[in-house]
CSV table of C-alpha atoms in Angstrom, one decimal:
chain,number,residue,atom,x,y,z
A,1,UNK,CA,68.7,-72.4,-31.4
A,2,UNK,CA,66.7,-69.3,-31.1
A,3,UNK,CA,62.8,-69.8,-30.6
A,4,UNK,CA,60.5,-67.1,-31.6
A,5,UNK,CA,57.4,-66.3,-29.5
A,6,UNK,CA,54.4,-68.1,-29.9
A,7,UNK,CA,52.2,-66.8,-32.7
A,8,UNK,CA,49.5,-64.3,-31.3
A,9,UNK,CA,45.8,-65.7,-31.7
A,10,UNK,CA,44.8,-65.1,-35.0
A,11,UNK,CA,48.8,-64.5,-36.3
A,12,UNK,CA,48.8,-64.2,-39.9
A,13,UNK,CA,51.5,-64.7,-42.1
A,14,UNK,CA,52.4,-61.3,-43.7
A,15,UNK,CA,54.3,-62.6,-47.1
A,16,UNK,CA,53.4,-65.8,-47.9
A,17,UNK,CA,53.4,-65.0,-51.9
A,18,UNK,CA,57.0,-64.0,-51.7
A,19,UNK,CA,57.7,-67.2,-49.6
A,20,UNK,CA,56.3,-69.6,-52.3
A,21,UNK,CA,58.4,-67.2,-55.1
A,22,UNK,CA,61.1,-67.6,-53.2
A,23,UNK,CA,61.0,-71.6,-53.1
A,24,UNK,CA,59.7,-72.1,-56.4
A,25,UNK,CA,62.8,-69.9,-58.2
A,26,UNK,CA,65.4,-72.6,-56.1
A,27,UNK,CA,63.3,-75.2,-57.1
A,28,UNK,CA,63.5,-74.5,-60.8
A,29,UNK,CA,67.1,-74.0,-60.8
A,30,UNK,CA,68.6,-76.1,-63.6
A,31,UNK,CA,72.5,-75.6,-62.6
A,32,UNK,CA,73.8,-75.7,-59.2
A,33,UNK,CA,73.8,-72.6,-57.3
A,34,UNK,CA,76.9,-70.8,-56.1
A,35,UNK,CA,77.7,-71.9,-52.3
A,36,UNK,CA,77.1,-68.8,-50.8
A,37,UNK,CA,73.2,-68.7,-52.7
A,38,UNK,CA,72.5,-71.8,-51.1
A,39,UNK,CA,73.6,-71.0,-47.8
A,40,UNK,CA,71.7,-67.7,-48.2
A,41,UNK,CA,68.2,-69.9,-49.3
A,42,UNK,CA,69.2,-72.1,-46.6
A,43,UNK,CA,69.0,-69.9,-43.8
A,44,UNK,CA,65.7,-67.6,-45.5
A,45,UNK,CA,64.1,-71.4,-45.6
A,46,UNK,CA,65.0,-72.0,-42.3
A,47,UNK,CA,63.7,-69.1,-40.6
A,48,UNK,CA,60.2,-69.0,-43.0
A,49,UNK,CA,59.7,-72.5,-41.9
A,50,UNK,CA,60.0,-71.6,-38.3
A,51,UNK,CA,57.8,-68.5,-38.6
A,52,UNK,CA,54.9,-71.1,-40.7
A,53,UNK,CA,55.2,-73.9,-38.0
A,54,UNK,CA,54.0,-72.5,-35.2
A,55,UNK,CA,51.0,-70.3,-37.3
A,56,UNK,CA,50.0,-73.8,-38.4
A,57,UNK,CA,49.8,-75.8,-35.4
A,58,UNK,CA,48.0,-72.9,-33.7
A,59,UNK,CA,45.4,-72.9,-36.5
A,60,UNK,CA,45.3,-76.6,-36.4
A,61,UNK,CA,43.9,-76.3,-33.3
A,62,UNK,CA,41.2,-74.6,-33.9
A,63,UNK,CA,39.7,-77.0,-36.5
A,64,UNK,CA,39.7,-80.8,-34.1
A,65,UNK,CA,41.8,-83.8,-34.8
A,66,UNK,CA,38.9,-85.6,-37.5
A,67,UNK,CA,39.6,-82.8,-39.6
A,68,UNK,CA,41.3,-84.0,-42.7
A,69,UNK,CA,43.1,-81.0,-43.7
A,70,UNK,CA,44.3,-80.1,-40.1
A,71,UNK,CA,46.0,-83.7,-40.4
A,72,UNK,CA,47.6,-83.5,-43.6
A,73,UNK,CA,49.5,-79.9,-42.2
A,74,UNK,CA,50.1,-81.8,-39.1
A,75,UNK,CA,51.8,-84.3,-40.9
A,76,UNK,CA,53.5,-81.6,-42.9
A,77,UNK,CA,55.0,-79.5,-40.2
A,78,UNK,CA,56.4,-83.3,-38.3
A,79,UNK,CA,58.2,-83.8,-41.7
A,80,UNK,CA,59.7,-80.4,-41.7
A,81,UNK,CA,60.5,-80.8,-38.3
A,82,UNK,CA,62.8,-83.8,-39.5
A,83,UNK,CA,64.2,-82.0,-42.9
A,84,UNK,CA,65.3,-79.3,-40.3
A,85,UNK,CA,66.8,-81.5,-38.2
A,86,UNK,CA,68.9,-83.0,-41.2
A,87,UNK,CA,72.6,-81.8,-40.9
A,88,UNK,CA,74.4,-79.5,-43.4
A,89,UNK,CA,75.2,-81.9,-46.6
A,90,UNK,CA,78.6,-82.5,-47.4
A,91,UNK,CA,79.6,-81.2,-51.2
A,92,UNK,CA,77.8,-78.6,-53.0
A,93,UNK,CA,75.4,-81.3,-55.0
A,94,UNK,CA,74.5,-82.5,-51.4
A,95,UNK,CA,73.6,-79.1,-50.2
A,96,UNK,CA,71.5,-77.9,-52.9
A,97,UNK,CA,69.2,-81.4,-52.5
A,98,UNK,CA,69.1,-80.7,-48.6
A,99,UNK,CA,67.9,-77.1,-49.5
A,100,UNK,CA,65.6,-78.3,-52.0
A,101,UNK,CA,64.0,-80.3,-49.6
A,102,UNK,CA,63.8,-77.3,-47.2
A,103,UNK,CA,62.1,-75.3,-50.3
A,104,UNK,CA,59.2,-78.3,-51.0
A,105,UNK,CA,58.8,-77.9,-47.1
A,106,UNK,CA,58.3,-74.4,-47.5
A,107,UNK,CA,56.0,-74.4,-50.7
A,108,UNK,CA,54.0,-77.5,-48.7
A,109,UNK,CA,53.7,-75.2,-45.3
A,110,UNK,CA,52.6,-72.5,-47.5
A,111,UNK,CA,50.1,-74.1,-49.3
A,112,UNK,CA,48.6,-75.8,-45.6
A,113,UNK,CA,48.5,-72.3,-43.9
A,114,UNK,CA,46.6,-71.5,-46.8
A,115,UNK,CA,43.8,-74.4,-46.6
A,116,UNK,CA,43.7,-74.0,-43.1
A,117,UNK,CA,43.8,-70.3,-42.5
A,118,UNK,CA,41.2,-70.3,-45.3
A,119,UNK,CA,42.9,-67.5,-47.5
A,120,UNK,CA,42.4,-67.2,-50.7
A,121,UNK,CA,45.3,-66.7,-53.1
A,122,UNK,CA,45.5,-65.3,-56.2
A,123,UNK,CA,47.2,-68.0,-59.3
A,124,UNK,CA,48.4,-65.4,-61.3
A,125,UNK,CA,50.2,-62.8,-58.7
A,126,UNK,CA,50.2,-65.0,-55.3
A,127,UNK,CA,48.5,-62.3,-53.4
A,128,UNK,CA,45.8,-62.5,-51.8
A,129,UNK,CA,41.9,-62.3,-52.5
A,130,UNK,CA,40.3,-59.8,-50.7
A,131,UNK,CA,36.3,-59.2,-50.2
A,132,UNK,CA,36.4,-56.1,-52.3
A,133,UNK,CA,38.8,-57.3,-55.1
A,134,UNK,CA,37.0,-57.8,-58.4
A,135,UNK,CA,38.3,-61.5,-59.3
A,136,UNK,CA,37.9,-64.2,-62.3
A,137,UNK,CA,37.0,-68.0,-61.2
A,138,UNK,CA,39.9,-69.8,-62.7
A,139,UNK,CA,38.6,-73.3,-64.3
A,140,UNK,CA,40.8,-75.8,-62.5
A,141,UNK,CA,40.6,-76.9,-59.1
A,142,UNK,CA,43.3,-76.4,-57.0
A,143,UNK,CA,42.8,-78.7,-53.9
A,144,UNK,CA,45.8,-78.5,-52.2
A,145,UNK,CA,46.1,-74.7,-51.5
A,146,UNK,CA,42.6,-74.3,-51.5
A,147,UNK,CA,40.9,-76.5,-49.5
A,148,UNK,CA,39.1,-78.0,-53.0
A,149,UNK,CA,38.0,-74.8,-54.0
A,150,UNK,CA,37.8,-73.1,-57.3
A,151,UNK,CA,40.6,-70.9,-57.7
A,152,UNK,CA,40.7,-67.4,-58.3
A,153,UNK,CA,42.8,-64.4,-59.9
A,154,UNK,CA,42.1,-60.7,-59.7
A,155,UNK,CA,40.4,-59.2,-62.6
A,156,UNK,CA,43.5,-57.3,-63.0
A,157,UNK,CA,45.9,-60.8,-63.3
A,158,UNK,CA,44.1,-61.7,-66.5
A,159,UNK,CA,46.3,-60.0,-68.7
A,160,UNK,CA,49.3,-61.8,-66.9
A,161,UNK,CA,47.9,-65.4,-67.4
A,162,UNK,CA,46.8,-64.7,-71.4
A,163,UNK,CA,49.1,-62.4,-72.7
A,164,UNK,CA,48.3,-63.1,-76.2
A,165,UNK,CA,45.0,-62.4,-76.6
């Protein structure tokens, strides 16, 4: 197994938008994949959730054991530590459930680097908020990626979300 270096302090996770894209377009599949797809999600999966682990455990702790959220992506990275250690499935139906399970790990660690890294994220385009960006409070709350915070999308995402009017 190869082991990447420990994250730097302060190691940020360049693409976590295209991370999340990734494992929601698996997720949504409808018919089963072509073998070599999987395989290729399979490995990408693999090696986001061993660049996330590490990011997260570092940032976890910085934040003490009481806190809450610093728990639940605890908890998170011990259960992806397990899906990882599950072996190859055996048939193509068996495959594609292992990898989705790989792609909910994924989409979890995402949304606990997130909360604890305290990034903002944009709904409509996954990016992320900046201090300059003009942005629009979106009216839901989205606790899980953001820490119980409103959410927000750029001023210039507002067209995506409505596009009829």
């Amino acid at each position: 197994m190869n082991r990447t270096a420990p994250p730097k302090p302060g190691a940020r996770i360049a693409d976590v938008g295209s991370m999340r894209a990734d494992a929601a377009w698996f997720l949504d599949q409808v018919t089963l994949p072509r073998h070599g797809l999987v395989a290729l999600f399979a490995r990408d999966f693999t090696r986001n959730l061993h660049d996330l682990m590490p990011c997260i455990e570092q940032l976890a702790t910085l934040r003490g054991v009481d806190d809450v959220p610093t728990q639940a992506a605890l908890a998170g990275v011990a259960e992806t530590h397990r899906r990882l250690a599950e072996p190859e499935a055996a048939g193509l139906a068996g495959e594609v459930a292992r990898v989705r399970r790989l792609a909910r790990s994924v989409r979890c660690l995402c949304d606990h680097y997130e909360a604890l890294s305290e990034v903002r994220m944009c709904v409509a385009c996954d990016r992320p908020v900046e201090g300059a960006d003009d942005t629009v409070p979106y009216d839901r709350i989205v606790p899980s990626a953001h820490g119980g915070r409103s959410a927000l999308i750029h001023a210039r995402c507002t067209p995506a979300m409505w596009p009829c009017g």
